[in-house]
Coordinates of C-alpha atoms in Angstrom, one line a residue:
M1 CA 0.0 0.0 0.0
Q2 CA 1.3 3.5 -0.9
I3 CA 0.7 6.5 1.3
G4 CA 0.6 9.8 -0.5
S5 CA 1.7 13.0 1.3
H6 CA 3.1 16.4 0.7
A7 CA 6.0 18.1 2.5
G8 CA 7.1 21.7 2.4
I9 CA 10.6 22.9 3.3
T10 CA 10.7 26.6 4.0
R11 CA 13.5 28.6 2.5
P12 CA 14.2 32.3 2.7
S13 CA 12.9 32.9 -0.8
F14 CA 11.1 29.8 -2.2
L15 CA 9.1 26.7 -1.3
L16 CA 9.8 23.2 -2.7
V17 CA 6.9 20.8 -2.9
H18 CA 7.4 17.1 -3.3
Q19 CA 4.6 14.8 -4.1
E20 CA 4.2 11.4 -2.5
I21 CA 7.2 11.6 -0.3
P22 CA 7.3 8.7 2.2
V23 CA 6.5 9.5 5.8
V24 CA 10.0 8.6 7.0
M25 CA 11.6 10.8 4.5
Y26 CA 9.1 13.6 5.3
L27 CA 10.0 13.6 9.0
K28 CA 13.8 13.5 8.2
L29 CA 13.5 16.5 5.8
Q30 CA 11.5 18.4 8.3
L31 CA 14.0 17.8 11.1
N32 CA 16.9 18.8 8.9
S33 CA 15.2 22.0 7.8
F34 CA 14.3 23.0 11.4
S35 CA 17.9 22.3 12.6
A36 CA 19.3 24.4 9.8
I37 CA 17.1 27.3 10.6
R38 CA 17.9 27.0 14.4
I39 CA 21.6 27.0 13.7
Q40 CA 21.4 30.0 11.5
N41 CA 19.3 31.9 14.0
S42 CA 21.5 31.1 16.9
F43 CA 24.6 32.2 14.9
T44 CA 22.9 35.5 14.1
R45 CA 21.8 36.1 17.7
R46 CA 25.3 35.3 19.0
N47 CA 26.8 37.9 16.7
R48 CA 24.4 40.5 17.8
L49 CA 25.1 39.8 21.5
I50 CA 28.8 40.0 21.0
T51 CA 28.4 43.3 19.3
R52 CA 26.1 44.7 22.0
F53 CA 28.3 43.4 24.8
A54 CA 31.4 45.1 23.3
Y55 CA 29.5 48.4 23.0
S56 CA 28.2 48.1 26.5
V57 CA 31.6 47.4 27.9
S58 CA 33.1 50.4 26.2
E59 CA 30.3 52.6 27.4
R60 CA 30.5 51.3 31.0
S61 CA 34.2 51.9 31.1
V62 CA 33.6 55.5 30.1
G63 CA 30.7 55.8 32.5
S64 CA 32.5 54.2 35.4
S65 CA 35.4 56.4 35.0
S66 CA 33.2 59.5 35.1
A67 CA 31.1 58.1 38.0
G68 CA 34.2 57.3 39.9
S69 CA 35.5 60.7 39.5
S70 CA 32.1 62.1 40.5
R71 CA 32.0 59.9 43.6
A72 CA 35.4 60.9 44.5
D73 CA 34.4 64.5 44.2
N74 CA 31.4 63.9 46.4
V75 CA 33.4 62.2 49.1
K76 CA 35.9 65.1 49.1
S77 CA 33.1 67.6 49.4
G78 CA 31.5 65.6 52.2
R79 CA 28.2 65.0 50.4
K80 CA 26.4 61.7 49.7
H81 CA 25.6 60.7 46.2
V82 CA 21.9 60.6 45.3
D83 CA 20.8 59.1 42.0
S84 CA 19.2 62.0 40.1
S85 CA 16.5 59.6 38.8
S86 CA 15.2 59.0 42.4
L87 CA 12.8 61.6 43.8
Y88 CA 12.4 60.0 47.3
V89 CA 14.6 58.0 49.5
H90 CA 12.8 55.2 51.5
P91 CA 14.5 53.5 54.5
S92 CA 14.7 49.7 54.2
L93 CA 12.9 47.4 56.5
R94 CA 16.2 46.5 58.1
E95 CA 16.9 50.2 58.8
M96 CA 13.5 50.7 60.3
H97 CA 13.9 47.6 62.5
N98 CA 17.3 48.8 63.7
E99 CA 15.9 52.2 64.5
K100 CA 13.2 50.6 66.7
I101 CA 15.8 48.6 68.6
V102 CA 17.8 51.7 69.2
N103 CA 14.7 53.7 70.4
R104 CA 13.5 50.8 72.7
A105 CA 17.0 50.6 74.2
K106 CA 16.8 54.4 75.0
V107 CA 13.3 54.0 76.5
Y108 CA 14.4 51.1 78.7
E109 CA 17.4 53.0 79.9
F110 CA 15.2 55.9 80.8
L111 CA 12.7 53.7 82.7
R112 CA 15.4 51.9 84.6
G113 CA 16.8 55.3 85.6
L114 CA 13.5 56.0 87.2
G115 CA 13.3 52.7 89.0
I116 CA 10.8 51.1 86.6
V117 CA 11.5 47.5 85.6
P118 CA 10.6 47.2 81.9
D119 CA 10.9 43.4 81.5
E120 CA 7.2 43.0 80.9
L121 CA 7.2 45.5 78.1
D122 CA 9.1 43.3 75.6
G123 CA 6.1 42.4 73.6
L124 CA 4.4 45.8 73.9
E125 CA 4.3 48.4 71.3
L126 CA 6.2 51.4 72.8
P127 CA 6.4 55.0 71.8
V128 CA 8.7 55.8 68.8
T129 CA 10.5 58.5 70.8
L130 CA 11.8 58.9 74.3
E131 CA 9.8 62.2 74.7
I132 CA 6.5 60.4 74.4
M133 CA 7.4 57.9 77.1
R134 CA 8.5 60.7 79.3
E135 CA 5.1 62.4 78.8
R136 CA 3.3 59.2 79.8
V137 CA 5.3 58.8 83.0
N138 CA 4.8 62.4 84.0
F139 CA 1.0 62.2 83.3
L140 CA 0.8 59.1 85.5
H141 CA 2.7 60.9 88.2
K142 CA 0.2 63.8 88.0
L143 CA -2.6 61.3 88.6
G144 CA -0.9 60.3 91.9
L145 CA 0.6 57.0 90.8
T146 CA 4.0 56.2 92.1
I147 CA 6.9 54.2 90.6
E148 CA 5.7 51.2 92.7
D149 CA 2.2 51.5 91.3
I150 CA 3.7 51.5 87.7
N151 CA 5.8 48.5 88.5
N152 CA 2.7 46.7 89.8
Y153 CA 1.2 47.1 86.3
P154 CA 3.9 48.3 83.9
L155 CA 1.6 47.7 80.9
V156 CA 0.0 51.0 81.7
L157 CA 3.0 52.5 79.9
G158 CA 1.6 51.2 76.7
C159 CA -1.4 53.6 77.0
S160 CA -1.4 56.8 75.0
V161 CA -2.1 59.9 77.0
K162 CA -4.3 61.5 74.3
K163 CA -5.9 58.4 72.8
N164 CA -6.4 56.3 76.0
M165 CA -5.9 58.0 79.3
I166 CA -7.6 61.4 78.8
P167 CA -10.8 60.0 77.1
V168 CA -11.3 57.4 79.9
L169 CA -10.7 59.8 82.7
D170 CA -13.0 62.4 81.1
Y171 CA -15.7 59.7 80.8
L172 CA -15.4 58.8 84.5
G173 CA -15.5 62.5 85.4
R174 CA -18.8 62.9 83.5
L175 CA -20.3 60.0 85.4
G176 CA -19.4 61.8 88.7
V177 CA -16.3 59.9 89.8
R178 CA -14.4 62.4 91.9
K179 CA -10.9 63.4 90.8
A180 CA -9.8 62.8 94.4
T181 CA -10.5 59.1 93.9
F182 CA -8.7 58.7 90.6
T183 CA -5.5 57.6 92.2
E184 CA -7.0 54.8 94.2
F185 CA -9.3 54.0 91.3
L186 CA -6.3 53.4 89.0
R187 CA -4.3 51.5 91.6
R188 CA -7.1 49.0 92.0
Y189 CA -8.0 48.8 88.3
P190 CA -5.3 50.2 86.0
Q191 CA -6.6 48.1 83.1
V192 CA -9.4 50.7 82.7
L193 CA -6.9 52.9 80.8
H194 CA -6.8 50.3 78.0
A195 CA -10.6 50.3 77.7
S196 CA -12.7 51.8 74.9
V197 CA -15.3 54.2 76.3
V198 CA -17.9 53.2 73.6
V199 CA -17.1 49.5 73.4
D200 CA -16.1 48.6 77.0
L201 CA -17.2 51.1 79.6
D202 CA -20.5 52.6 78.4
P203 CA -22.3 49.2 78.1
V204 CA -21.4 48.3 81.7
V205 CA -22.7 51.6 83.0
K206 CA -26.0 51.1 81.1
Y207 CA -26.2 47.5 82.5
L208 CA -25.8 48.9 86.1
Q209 CA -28.6 51.4 85.5
G210 CA -30.7 48.5 84.2
M211 CA -30.2 46.9 87.7
D212 CA -32.1 49.9 89.2
I213 CA -29.0 51.7 90.3
K214 CA -29.7 55.4 90.0
P215 CA -27.5 57.4 87.6
T216 CA -26.4 59.5 90.5
D217 CA -25.2 56.4 92.4
I218 CA -23.2 55.0 89.5
A219 CA -20.1 57.0 90.5
R220 CA -20.2 55.8 94.1
V221 CA -20.5 52.2 92.8
L222 CA -17.5 52.6 90.5
E223 CA -15.5 54.3 93.2
R224 CA -16.2 51.4 95.6
Y225 CA -15.7 48.7 93.1
P226 CA -13.9 49.8 89.9
E227 CA -13.2 46.2 88.9
V228 CA -16.8 46.0 87.8
L229 CA -15.9 47.8 84.6
G230 CA -14.0 44.7 83.4
F231 CA -16.8 42.2 83.9
K232 CA -18.8 40.6 81.1
L233 CA -22.4 41.6 81.0
E234 CA -23.8 38.1 80.6
G235 CA -21.3 36.4 82.9
T236 CA -20.8 36.7 86.6
M237 CA -22.9 39.8 87.0
S238 CA -26.1 38.4 85.6
T239 CA -25.9 35.0 87.3
S240 CA -25.2 36.4 90.8
V241 CA -28.2 38.8 90.6
A242 CA -30.4 36.0 89.3
Y243 CA -29.4 33.7 92.1
L244 CA -30.2 36.3 94.8
V245 CA -33.6 36.9 93.3
G246 CA -34.1 33.1 93.2
I247 CA -33.5 32.7 97.0
G248 CA -36.0 35.4 97.8
V249 CA -34.3 38.8 97.6
A250 CA -36.9 41.2 96.4
R251 CA -36.4 42.4 92.8
R252 CA -37.1 46.0 93.8
E253 CA -34.3 45.7 96.5
I254 CA -31.6 44.6 94.1
G255 CA -30.6 48.2 93.2
G256 CA -30.1 49.1 96.8
V257 CA -28.2 45.9 97.5
L258 CA -25.8 46.4 94.6
T259 CA -25.4 50.1 95.5
R260 CA -24.3 49.4 99.0
Y261 CA -22.2 46.3 98.1
P262 CA -21.4 46.2 94.4
E263 CA -18.8 43.5 95.1
I264 CA -21.6 41.0 94.7
L265 CA -21.4 41.5 90.9
G266 CA -18.0 39.9 90.9
M267 CA -18.9 36.9 93.1
R268 CA -19.3 33.5 91.5
V269 CA -22.5 31.8 92.5
G270 CA -21.0 28.3 92.8
R271 CA -17.9 29.3 94.7
V272 CA -19.1 32.1 97.0
I273 CA -22.8 33.0 97.2
K274 CA -24.4 29.5 97.1
P275 CA -22.0 27.9 99.6
F276 CA -22.6 30.9 102.0
V277 CA -26.4 30.5 101.8
E278 CA -26.3 26.7 102.1
Y279 CA -24.1 26.9 105.2
L280 CA -26.4 29.3 107.0
E281 CA -29.3 27.0 106.1
S282 CA -27.4 24.1 107.6
L283 CA -27.2 26.1 110.9
G284 CA -31.0 26.4 110.8
V285 CA -31.5 29.8 109.4
P286 CA -34.4 29.7 106.9
R287 CA -33.6 30.7 103.3
L288 CA -36.1 33.5 103.3
A289 CA -34.5 34.9 106.4
I290 CA -31.1 34.8 104.7
A291 CA -32.6 36.8 101.8
R292 CA -33.8 39.4 104.3
L293 CA -30.4 39.6 105.9
I294 CA -28.8 40.1 102.5
E295 CA -31.3 42.9 101.8
K296 CA -30.3 44.7 105.0
S297 CA -26.6 43.8 105.2
P298 CA -25.4 42.7 101.7
H299 CA -21.8 42.9 102.8
I300 CA -22.2 39.7 104.8
L301 CA -21.7 37.8 101.5
G302 CA -18.1 39.0 101.6
F303 CA -17.4 37.0 104.8
G304 CA -15.3 34.0 103.8
I305 CA -16.9 30.7 104.6
E306 CA -13.7 28.8 105.5
N307 CA -11.6 31.5 107.1
K308 CA -14.3 33.5 108.9
V309 CA -17.8 32.1 109.1
K310 CA -17.1 28.4 110.0
S311 CA -14.3 29.5 112.4
N312 CA -16.6 31.9 114.2
I313 CA -19.4 29.4 114.6
E314 CA -16.8 27.0 116.2
S315 CA -15.6 29.7 118.5
L316 CA -19.2 30.3 119.7
L317 CA -19.7 26.6 120.5
E318 CA -16.4 26.5 122.3
F319 CA -17.7 29.3 124.6
E320 CA -20.7 27.2 125.5
V321 CA -23.2 28.9 123.3
R322 CA -26.0 26.5 122.6
K323 CA -26.1 25.1 119.1
E324 CA -29.9 25.4 118.7
L325 CA -29.6 29.2 119.3
L326 CA -27.1 29.8 116.6
P327 CA -29.8 30.7 114.0
S328 CA -31.2 33.3 116.3
I329 CA -27.7 34.7 117.0
V330 CA -26.9 35.0 113.3
A331 CA -30.3 36.5 112.4
Q332 CA -30.0 39.1 115.2
Y333 CA -26.5 40.2 114.5
P334 CA -25.0 38.8 111.2
E335 CA -21.8 40.7 111.9
V336 CA -21.0 38.0 114.5
I337 CA -19.9 35.7 111.7
G338 CA -17.6 38.2 110.2
V339 CA -15.6 39.6 113.2
D340 CA -12.6 37.8 114.6
L341 CA -14.3 35.9 117.4
K342 CA -11.2 34.0 118.4
A343 CA -9.8 37.2 119.8
K344 CA -13.1 39.0 120.6
L345 CA -14.8 36.4 122.8
P346 CA -12.1 36.0 125.4
H347 CA -11.5 39.7 125.5
Q348 CA -15.2 40.6 126.0
R349 CA -15.6 37.9 128.7
D350 CA -12.6 39.2 130.6
L351 CA -13.9 42.8 130.3
L352 CA -17.4 41.9 131.7
C353 CA -15.8 39.8 134.5
S354 CA -13.7 42.9 135.5
V355 CA -16.7 45.2 135.5
I356 CA -19.6 43.2 136.8
D357 CA -18.0 40.0 137.9
I358 CA -19.9 37.6 135.7
R359 CA -19.3 33.8 135.4
P360 CA -18.2 32.2 132.2
E361 CA -21.6 30.5 131.6
D362 CA -23.3 33.9 132.2
F363 CA -21.3 35.3 129.3
A364 CA -22.6 32.6 126.9
R365 CA -26.2 33.4 127.9
M366 CA -25.6 37.1 127.3
V367 CA -24.2 36.3 123.8
E368 CA -27.3 34.2 123.1
K369 CA -29.7 37.0 124.0
M370 CA -27.7 39.9 122.5
P371 CA -24.8 38.8 120.3
Q372 CA -23.9 42.5 119.8
V373 CA -22.2 42.3 123.2
V374 CA -19.1 40.9 121.5
S375 CA -18.5 44.3 119.9
L376 CA -19.2 46.6 122.9
G377 CA -16.4 48.8 124.1
R378 CA -15.4 49.3 127.7
T379 CA -16.6 52.9 127.9
P380 CA -20.3 52.2 127.2
I381 CA -20.3 49.2 129.5
V382 CA -18.9 51.2 132.4
K383 CA -21.3 54.1 131.8
H384 CA -24.4 51.9 131.9
V385 CA -23.2 50.0 134.9
D386 CA -22.6 53.3 136.7
F387 CA -26.1 54.5 135.8
L388 CA -27.7 51.4 137.3
N389 CA -25.6 51.8 140.4
D390 CA -26.8 55.4 140.7
C391 CA -30.4 54.2 140.6
G392 CA -29.7 52.5 143.9
L393 CA -28.9 49.0 142.7
S394 CA -26.0 46.9 144.1
L395 CA -23.4 45.4 141.9
Q396 CA -24.9 42.0 142.4
Q397 CA -28.3 43.3 141.4
V398 CA -26.8 45.0 138.3
R399 CA -25.1 41.7 137.3
V400 CA -28.4 39.8 137.6
M401 CA -30.2 42.4 135.5
I402 CA -27.5 42.5 132.8
V403 CA -27.3 38.8 132.5
K404 CA -31.1 38.6 132.1
C405 CA -31.2 41.6 129.7
P406 CA -27.8 42.4 128.2
Q407 CA -29.5 45.1 126.0
L408 CA -29.2 47.3 129.0
L409 CA -25.6 47.9 128.0
A410 CA -26.5 49.3 124.6
L411 CA -29.5 51.5 125.3
N412 CA -29.6 55.3 125.1
L413 CA -28.8 56.6 128.6
D414 CA -31.1 59.6 128.3
I415 CA -34.1 57.4 127.5
M416 CA -33.2 55.1 130.3
K417 CA -33.1 58.0 132.8
R418 CA -36.6 59.2 131.7
S419 CA -38.0 55.7 132.0
F420 CA -36.5 55.2 135.5
D421 CA -37.9 58.6 136.6
Y422 CA -41.4 57.6 135.5
F423 CA -41.0 54.2 137.2
Q424 CA -40.1 55.8 140.4
K425 CA -42.4 58.8 140.5
E426 CA -45.5 57.7 138.6
M427 CA -45.7 54.0 138.9
G428 CA -44.4 53.8 142.5
R429 CA -43.3 50.2 142.1
P430 CA -40.6 48.5 144.2
M431 CA -37.1 48.1 142.8
D432 CA -37.5 44.3 142.9
D433 CA -40.0 44.6 140.0
L434 CA -37.3 46.3 138.0
I435 CA -34.7 43.6 138.9
S436 CA -37.2 40.9 137.9
F437 CA -38.0 42.5 134.6
P438 CA -35.0 44.6 133.5
A439 CA -36.4 44.7 129.9
F440 CA -38.6 47.5 131.2
F441 CA -36.0 49.9 129.9
T442 CA -36.3 48.5 126.3
Y443 CA -39.9 49.6 125.8
S444 CA -41.0 53.0 124.6
L445 CA -42.0 55.3 127.4
E446 CA -44.5 57.3 125.4
S447 CA -46.1 54.7 123.1
T448 CA -46.1 51.7 125.4
I449 CA -45.3 52.2 129.1
K450 CA -47.4 55.3 129.9
P451 CA -50.6 54.3 128.1
R452 CA -50.6 50.7 129.4
H453 CA -49.8 51.7 132.9
R454 CA -52.7 54.1 133.0
K455 CA -55.2 51.4 131.8
V456 CA -53.8 48.9 134.4
A457 CA -54.1 51.6 137.2
E458 CA -57.7 52.5 136.1
K459 CA -58.7 48.8 136.4
G460 CA -56.9 48.5 139.7
L461 CA -55.1 45.3 138.6
K462 CA -52.1 44.1 140.6
C463 CA -49.6 42.7 138.0
S464 CA -46.0 42.5 137.2
L465 CA -44.2 44.6 134.7
S466 CA -43.8 41.6 132.4
W467 CA -47.5 40.9 132.4
F468 CA -48.6 44.2 130.9
L469 CA -45.5 45.0 128.8
N470 CA -44.3 41.7 127.4
C471 CA -47.2 41.3 124.9
S472 CA -48.6 42.7 121.7
D473 CA -51.2 45.5 121.8
E474 CA -53.9 43.0 120.8
K475 CA -52.9 40.6 123.7
F476 CA -52.8 43.5 126.1
N477 CA -56.3 44.6 125.2
Q478 CA -57.5 41.1 125.8
R479 CA -55.9 41.0 129.2
M480 CA -57.6 44.3 130.1
E481 CA -60.9 42.3 130.0
Y482 CA -59.8 40.0 132.8
D483 CA -61.3 40.5 136.2
T484 CA -58.6 38.7 138.0
I485 CA -55.1 37.4 137.1
D486 CA -54.7 33.7 137.7
M487 CA -51.2 33.3 136.0
E488 CA -48.7 35.8 135.1
E489 CA -46.4 35.5 132.0
M490 CA -43.0 36.1 133.3
E491 CA -40.9 35.0 130.3
M492 CA -38.3 37.4 129.0
P493 CA -38.8 38.7 125.4
S494 CA -36.8 36.7 122.9
F495 CA -36.0 37.1 119.2
D496 CA -38.6 35.8 116.8
M497 CA -37.3 34.6 113.4
N498 CA -40.7 35.3 111.9
T499 CA -40.3 39.0 112.4
L500 CA -37.2 38.9 110.2
I501 CA -38.9 36.8 107.5
G502 CA -41.8 39.1 107.3
S503 CA -39.9 42.3 107.4
R504 CA -38.4 44.3 104.5
S505 CA -35.5 46.7 104.4
D506 CA -36.5 50.2 105.2
E507 CA -33.8 51.5 102.9
S508 CA -34.7 52.6 99.4
A509 CA -33.4 50.3 96.7
S510 CA -31.9 53.3 94.9
E511 CA -30.6 55.1 98.0
Y512 CA -26.9 55.2 98.6
E513 CA -25.5 55.3 102.1
E514 CA -21.8 55.8 103.0
D515 CA -20.3 53.2 105.2
S516 CA -19.9 54.0 108.8
D517 CA -17.2 52.9 111.1
D518 CA -19.3 53.6 114.2
E519 CA -20.4 50.6 116.3

């Protein structure tokens, strides 16, 4: 079989066409033609390159000689050569990096000269010049921060005065935070200088207002607990408030609770609040009573369970306080679980022994009836004992009265004097009645003692002080219907837990009160 084909071999000026050339011959001819063309082209290109290279070398030799002379002239004249074709000179990345290293070294040297340890600043973007760092340090000094304060949180040096510090401080000032508190504010929470007013601070303030804290009280809350500005809105703050409402704290009281003790917002429910509530419940204090105690004295949540509360309960038991009366003690005076009873109890017992010669077991009974006795100072104790002595009572009689009614040591002396004058002049009763019922001094003269005494005198009843005083108004009116008295109720008044459960805090939920150190 014959295969017919055509093959063309390109030449510079003509084209040869062969008919019926075999395939093998066609491929050979085509290869030879391409090789010839490639050799010819390569030869031509090489000649051109040689010519161009020779010309370039000759031109460069001339140019280099002139450039060399020009460079030599510039060196002699002390000027650097700049290519006329370049309009701007850009420093290289290496030059910029080296410049930063030099500036950081100068800044570190400056800070060490002031006593500031800059080790924690290695990964922080620092000012490009020493003057800016000096401005920051001076500004922090004007705010009252010392070198020690800066060393406690050296990252504050990464805050710009104009971009960070001034906007934050201006915002706090507009809220009402006093300039006199700025120093302590920044010592406790220097991280605030890193915050954004719009993104970080303002949302927290609006959240606090949503908790029924009045705008006028926001500043006091922040001054007392500046760390609140760093909390997440849907984190610890929301869960702690939700738990308090869940145990019975009235929703309308939350604003007042947080205003008086904003530290609650930073307390974890599982670690702090819940264990506290459950421990008091284990002592026998009802949960609703705990809620009322928190409404009245929210700071009790800050008493540490392990290092304060449990230790104080153990101290009370060691001093022969009866376990079944612990709920009443805590409900009457929740501060008793927060003070240092290990030191207080022996001191108070020795003090009372020296003044009125009580026995150790008498001290336990006094604490059960009035736990505030653990915080009384020597001066009020002595003054009240002297008053009772001036009334004509012996030291032994005074001791009996105080053990029965330790509240005598904490009453207003002027009120006690008026009550005793009425007892002597108007009631005409023997002193034994007063010794038997020393709680007489705890009742209001105008609203209780006088009106009830008049009714008893009008009926001509012969009764003890306890019979017509130690009862409610309703019970007293029922007794006034008696013709004779068969049995007198001589029990001393005691604390009723139901009065706490049914009561509410008299303080407004939005009213702020300064803490008082007065006992």
